PDB file of C-alpha atoms in Angstrom:
ATOM      1  CA  ASP A  28     104.680  51.256  63.552  1.00 55.00           C
ATOM      2  CA  GLY A  29     102.740  54.155  64.995  1.00 56.00           C
ATOM      3  CA  PRO A  30     100.298  56.659  63.465  1.00 61.00           C
ATOM      4  CA  LEU A  31     100.721  57.161  59.720  1.00 62.00           C
ATOM      5  CA  GLY A  32     103.159  54.242  59.689  1.00 70.00           C
ATOM      6  CA  PHE A  33     105.921  56.204  61.461  1.00 77.00           C
ATOM      7  CA  ASP A  34     107.406  54.903  64.685  1.00 84.00           C
ATOM      8  CA  ARG A  35     107.931  57.267  67.603  1.00 82.00           C
ATOM      9  CA  ALA A  36     111.642  57.825  66.925  1.00 86.00           C
ATOM     10  CA  SER A  37     111.037  58.868  63.317  1.00 88.00           C
ATOM     11  CA  ARG A  38     108.184  61.187  64.362  1.00 88.00           C
ATOM     12  CA  THR A  39     110.476  62.741  66.979  1.00 88.00           C
ATOM     13  CA  GLU A  40     113.092  63.345  64.309  1.00 90.00           C
ATOM     14  CA  ARG A  41     110.642  64.463  61.601  1.00 89.00           C
ATOM     15  CA  TRP A  42     108.197  66.580  63.613  1.00 91.00           C
ATOM     16  CA  GLY A  43     109.827  67.177  66.988  1.00 89.00           C
ATOM     17  CA  VAL A  44     107.483  64.895  68.950  1.00 90.00           C
ATOM     18  CA  ALA A  45     108.579  64.976  72.589  1.00 91.00           C
ATOM     19  CA  THR A  46     110.454  62.083  74.103  1.00 90.00           C
ATOM     20  CA  ASP A  47     108.924  60.186  77.017  1.00 87.00           C
ATOM     21  CA  ALA A  48     111.032  62.224  79.453  1.00 89.00           C
ATOM     22  CA  GLU A  49     109.965  65.526  77.846  1.00 91.00           C
ATOM     23  CA  LEU A  50     106.301  64.482  77.924  1.00 88.00           C
ATOM     24  CA  ALA A  51     106.541  63.403  81.548  1.00 87.00           C
ATOM     25  CA  ALA A  52     108.080  66.783  82.442  1.00 90.00           C
ATOM     26  CA  ALA A  53     105.371  68.660  80.518  1.00 89.00           C
ATOM     27  CA  LEU A  54     102.605  66.725  82.274  1.00 85.00           C
ATOM     28  CA  ARG A  55     103.972  67.877  85.651  1.00 86.00           C
ATOM     29  CA  GLU A  56     103.997  71.596  84.778  1.00 90.00           C
ATOM     30  CA  PRO A  57     101.519  73.602  86.870  1.00 88.00           C
ATOM     31  CA  GLY A  58      98.863  75.380  84.834  1.00 87.00           C
ATOM     32  CA  LEU A  59      99.517  73.226  81.758  1.00 90.00           C
ATOM     33  CA  ALA A  60      97.132  74.074  78.913  1.00 93.00           C
ATOM     34  CA  TRP A  61      96.159  71.298  76.519  1.00 91.00           C
ATOM     35  CA  LEU A  62      95.672  72.179  72.853  1.00 96.00           C
ATOM     36  CA  ASP A  63      94.161  69.555  70.555  1.00 95.00           C
ATOM     37  CA  VAL A  64      94.609  70.354  66.862  1.00 96.00           C
ATOM     38  CA  ARG A  65      93.015  67.114  65.590  1.00 94.00           C
ATOM     39  CA  SER A  66      89.939  67.103  63.376  1.00 94.00           C
ATOM     40  CA  ASP A  67      86.516  66.860  64.993  1.00 91.00           C
ATOM     41  CA  ALA A  68      86.210  63.236  63.846  1.00 93.00           C
ATOM     42  CA  GLU A  69      89.588  62.326  65.375  1.00 91.00           C
ATOM     43  CA  ALA A  70      88.690  63.997  68.667  1.00 89.00           C
ATOM     44  CA  ARG A  71      85.375  62.107  68.796  1.00 88.00           C
ATOM     45  CA  ALA A  72      87.115  58.802  68.016  1.00 88.00           C
ATOM     46  CA  ALA A  73      89.744  59.184  70.754  1.00 84.00           C
ATOM     47  CA  PRO A  74      88.478  61.637  73.391  1.00 82.00           C
ATOM     48  CA  LEU A  75      90.575  62.756  76.333  1.00 79.00           C
ATOM     49  CA  PRO A  76      89.343  63.071  79.932  1.00 75.00           C
ATOM     50  CA  ALA A  77      87.027  66.077  80.314  1.00 75.00           C
ATOM     51  CA  ALA A  78      88.912  67.136  83.454  1.00 75.00           C
ATOM     52  CA  LEU A  79      91.861  68.144  81.259  1.00 78.00           C
ATOM     53  CA  ARG A  80      89.825  71.065  79.883  1.00 81.00           C
ATOM     54  CA  VAL A  81      91.367  70.582  76.461  1.00 88.00           C
ATOM     55  CA  ARG A  82      91.145  73.518  74.067  1.00 93.00           C
ATOM     56  CA  ARG A  83      90.419  72.494  70.517  1.00 93.00           C
ATOM     57  CA  CYS A  84      91.359  74.231  67.308  1.00 95.00           C
ATOM     58  CA  PRO A  85      91.752  71.921  64.316  1.00 95.00           C
ATOM     59  CA  CYS A  86      94.757  72.656  62.087  1.00 95.00           C
ATOM     60  CA  THR A  87      96.237  71.069  59.023  1.00 94.00           C
ATOM     61  CA  MET A  88      99.831  70.604  57.951  1.00 92.00           C
ATOM     62  CA  PHE A  89      99.214  73.475  55.536  1.00 94.00           C
ATOM     63  CA  SER A  90      97.133  75.945  57.520  1.00 96.00           C
ATOM     64  CA  THR A  91      97.183  77.262  61.067  1.00 96.00           C
ATOM     65  CA  ALA A  92      95.147  80.356  60.184  1.00 96.00           C
ATOM     66  CA  GLU A  93      92.238  79.412  62.457  1.00 96.00           C
ATOM     67  CA  LEU A  94      94.631  78.857  65.364  1.00 97.00           C
ATOM     68  CA  ALA A  95      96.274  82.225  64.725  1.00 97.00           C
ATOM     69  CA  ARG A  96      92.828  83.851  64.827  1.00 96.00           C
ATOM     70  CA  ARG A  97      91.566  82.019  67.934  1.00 96.00           C
ATOM     71  CA  ALA A  98      94.781  81.728  70.002  1.00 97.00           C
ATOM     72  CA  PRO A  99      94.307  84.943  72.037  1.00 96.00           C
ATOM     73  CA  ALA A 100      90.950  83.702  73.343  1.00 94.00           C
ATOM     74  CA  LEU A 101      91.934  80.033  73.713  1.00 95.00           C
ATOM     75  CA  LEU A 102      95.363  80.648  75.232  1.00 96.00           C
ATOM     76  CA  PRO A 103      95.427  84.131  76.779  1.00 95.00           C
ATOM     77  CA  ASP A 104      98.622  83.669  78.849  1.00 95.00           C
ATOM     78  CA  LYS A 105     101.500  83.646  76.371  1.00 96.00           C
ATOM     79  CA  ALA A 106     103.989  82.609  79.074  1.00 95.00           C
ATOM     80  CA  ALA A 107     102.104  79.499  80.257  1.00 94.00           C
ATOM     81  CA  PRO A 108     103.145  75.938  79.338  1.00 96.00           C
ATOM     82  CA  ILE A 109     101.164  74.377  76.495  1.00 96.00           C
ATOM     83  CA  LEU A 110     100.986  70.748  75.388  1.00 94.00           C
ATOM     84  CA  VAL A 111      99.965  70.587  71.730  1.00 95.00           C
ATOM     85  CA  PHE A 112      98.918  67.301  70.193  1.00 92.00           C
ATOM     86  CA  CYS A 113      97.262  65.830  67.113  1.00 93.00           C
ATOM     87  CA  ALA A 114      97.282  62.225  65.876  1.00 89.00           C
ATOM     88  CA  ALA A 115     100.965  61.764  65.065  1.00 90.00           C
ATOM     89  CA  GLY A 116     102.812  65.047  65.668  1.00 92.00           C
ATOM     90  CA  GLY A 117     102.963  66.865  62.323  1.00 93.00           C
ATOM     91  CA  ARG A 118     100.034  69.212  62.886  1.00 95.00           C
ATOM     92  CA  ALA A 119     101.125  69.767  66.483  1.00 95.00           C
ATOM     93  CA  GLU A 120     104.522  70.912  65.208  1.00 95.00           C
ATOM     94  CA  GLU A 121     102.878  73.366  62.791  1.00 96.00           C
ATOM     95  CA  ALA A 122     100.718  74.654  65.660  1.00 97.00           C
ATOM     96  CA  ARG A 123     103.812  75.113  67.859  1.00 95.00           C
ATOM     97  CA  LYS A 124     105.486  77.144  65.114  1.00 95.00           C
ATOM     98  CA  CYS A 125     102.349  79.255  64.763  1.00 97.00           C
ATOM     99  CA  LEU A 126     102.176  79.937  68.510  1.00 97.00           C
ATOM    100  CA  ARG A 127     105.862  80.859  68.669  1.00 96.00           C
ATOM    101  CA  GLY A 128     105.267  83.257  65.766  1.00 97.00           C
ATOM    102  CA  LEU A 129     102.422  84.816  67.744  1.00 97.00           C
ATOM    103  CA  GLY A 130     104.762  85.514  70.656  1.00 97.00           C
ATOM    104  CA  TYR A 131     104.050  82.568  72.971  1.00 97.00           C
ATOM    105  CA  THR A 132     107.075  82.203  75.221  1.00 95.00           C
ATOM    106  CA  GLY A 133     106.101  79.397  77.622  1.00 93.00           C
ATOM    107  CA  SER A 134     107.165  75.828  77.036  1.00 92.00           C
ATOM    108  CA  LEU A 135     105.423  74.444  73.970  1.00 92.00           C
ATOM    109  CA  THR A 136     105.576  70.657  73.905  1.00 92.00           C
ATOM    110  CA  ASN A 137     104.642  68.581  70.851  1.00 91.00           C
ATOM    111  CA  GLY A 138     102.857  65.692  72.496  1.00 89.00           C
ATOM    112  CA  GLY A 139     102.376  63.685  69.318  1.00 88.00           C
ATOM    113  CA  GLY A 140      99.070  61.853  69.665  1.00 84.00           C
ATOM    114  CA  PRO A 141      96.917  60.434  72.464  1.00 80.00           C
ATOM    115  CA  ASP A 142      98.719  57.082  72.234  1.00 80.00           C
ATOM    116  CA  ASP A 143     102.042  58.846  72.818  1.00 82.00           C
ATOM    117  CA  LEU A 144     100.613  60.657  75.832  1.00 79.00           C
ATOM    118  CA  ALA A 145      99.188  57.456  77.300  1.00 75.00           C
ATOM    119  CA  ALA A 146     102.469  55.603  76.722  1.00 77.00           C
ATOM    120  CA  VAL A 147     104.472  57.901  79.026  1.00 74.00           C
ATOM    121  CA  THR A 148     103.077  56.065  82.030  1.00 63.00           C
ATOM    122  CA  PRO A 149     100.123  53.713  82.222  1.00 58.00           C
ATOM    123  CA  ASP A 150      98.108  56.391  84.034  1.00 71.00           C
ATOM    124  CA  ALA A 151      99.581  59.601  82.559  1.00 66.00           C
ATOM    125  CA  LEU A 152      96.295  60.998  81.272  1.00 67.00           C
ATOM    126  CA  ALA A 153      94.417  60.142  84.453  1.00 71.00           C
ATOM    127  CA  ALA A 154      97.132  61.772  86.584  1.00 70.00           C
ATOM    128  CA  ALA A 155      97.160  64.885  84.393  1.00 71.00           C
ATOM    129  CA  ALA A 156      93.364  65.090  84.580  1.00 71.00           C
ATOM    130  CA  GLU A 157      93.550  64.789  88.362  1.00 74.00           C
ATOM    131  CA  GLN A 158      96.125  67.614  88.524  1.00 69.00           C
ATOM    132  CA  SER A 159      93.990  69.846  86.266  1.00 69.00           C
ATOM    133  CA  ALA A 160      90.913  69.205  88.366  1.00 70.00           C
ATOM    134  CA  ALA A 161      92.840  69.930  91.574  1.00 71.00           C
ATOM    135  CA  GLU A 162      94.020  73.304  90.213  1.00 64.00           C
ATOM    136  CA  GLY A 163      90.422  74.456  89.737  1.00 58.00           C
ATOM    137  CA  CYS A 164      89.174  77.666  88.146  1.00 41.00           C
ATOM    138  CA  THR A 165      90.525  79.926  90.852  1.00 38.00           C
ATOM    139  CA  SER A 166      94.153  78.933  90.339  1.00 37.00           C
ATOM    140  CA  SER A 167      94.216  78.249  86.620  1.00 37.00           C
ATOM    141  CA  PRO A 168      93.658  80.830  83.885  1.00 36.00           C
ATOM    142  CA  TRP A 169      92.865  77.987  81.471  1.00 34.00           C
ATOM    143  CA  CYS A 170      89.763  76.634  83.154  1.00 35.00           C
ATOM    144  CA  CYS A 171      87.318  79.193  81.860  1.00 32.00           C
ATOM    145  CA  ALA A 172      89.154  80.288  78.722  1.00 35.00           C
ATOM    146  CA  ALA A 173      87.728  77.744  76.283  1.00 38.00           C
TER     147      ALA A 173
END
């Protein structure tokens, strides 16, 4: 069993959590923006590498109002790829729906939770952090947009 007692396959079916292949493809996309919709406590308990420059905007399964308000500043390029994640995938799916409704047209991947991201490859997060750091502020609109 995974987060909330749901295994990965049931979370993929229920909330559209990306498969391993979809996650691996998303992690390779240039200019990938990371959006963490977990609570502050969840983010503190399982932090991601700082080099990923993760944008944070907590959401619930019932409200994405704060994301709708903050999205233009957090994610200014509506055509860029975005990897949205929470703890299990439900809030990430609600955030994806919100972003689509706001006109975001780039690939929006529901990454599930940090354990799902780390499971893609043993070093997936480290490799993604390395890619983000290599892109730097001059080539990535996401670096200074937090």
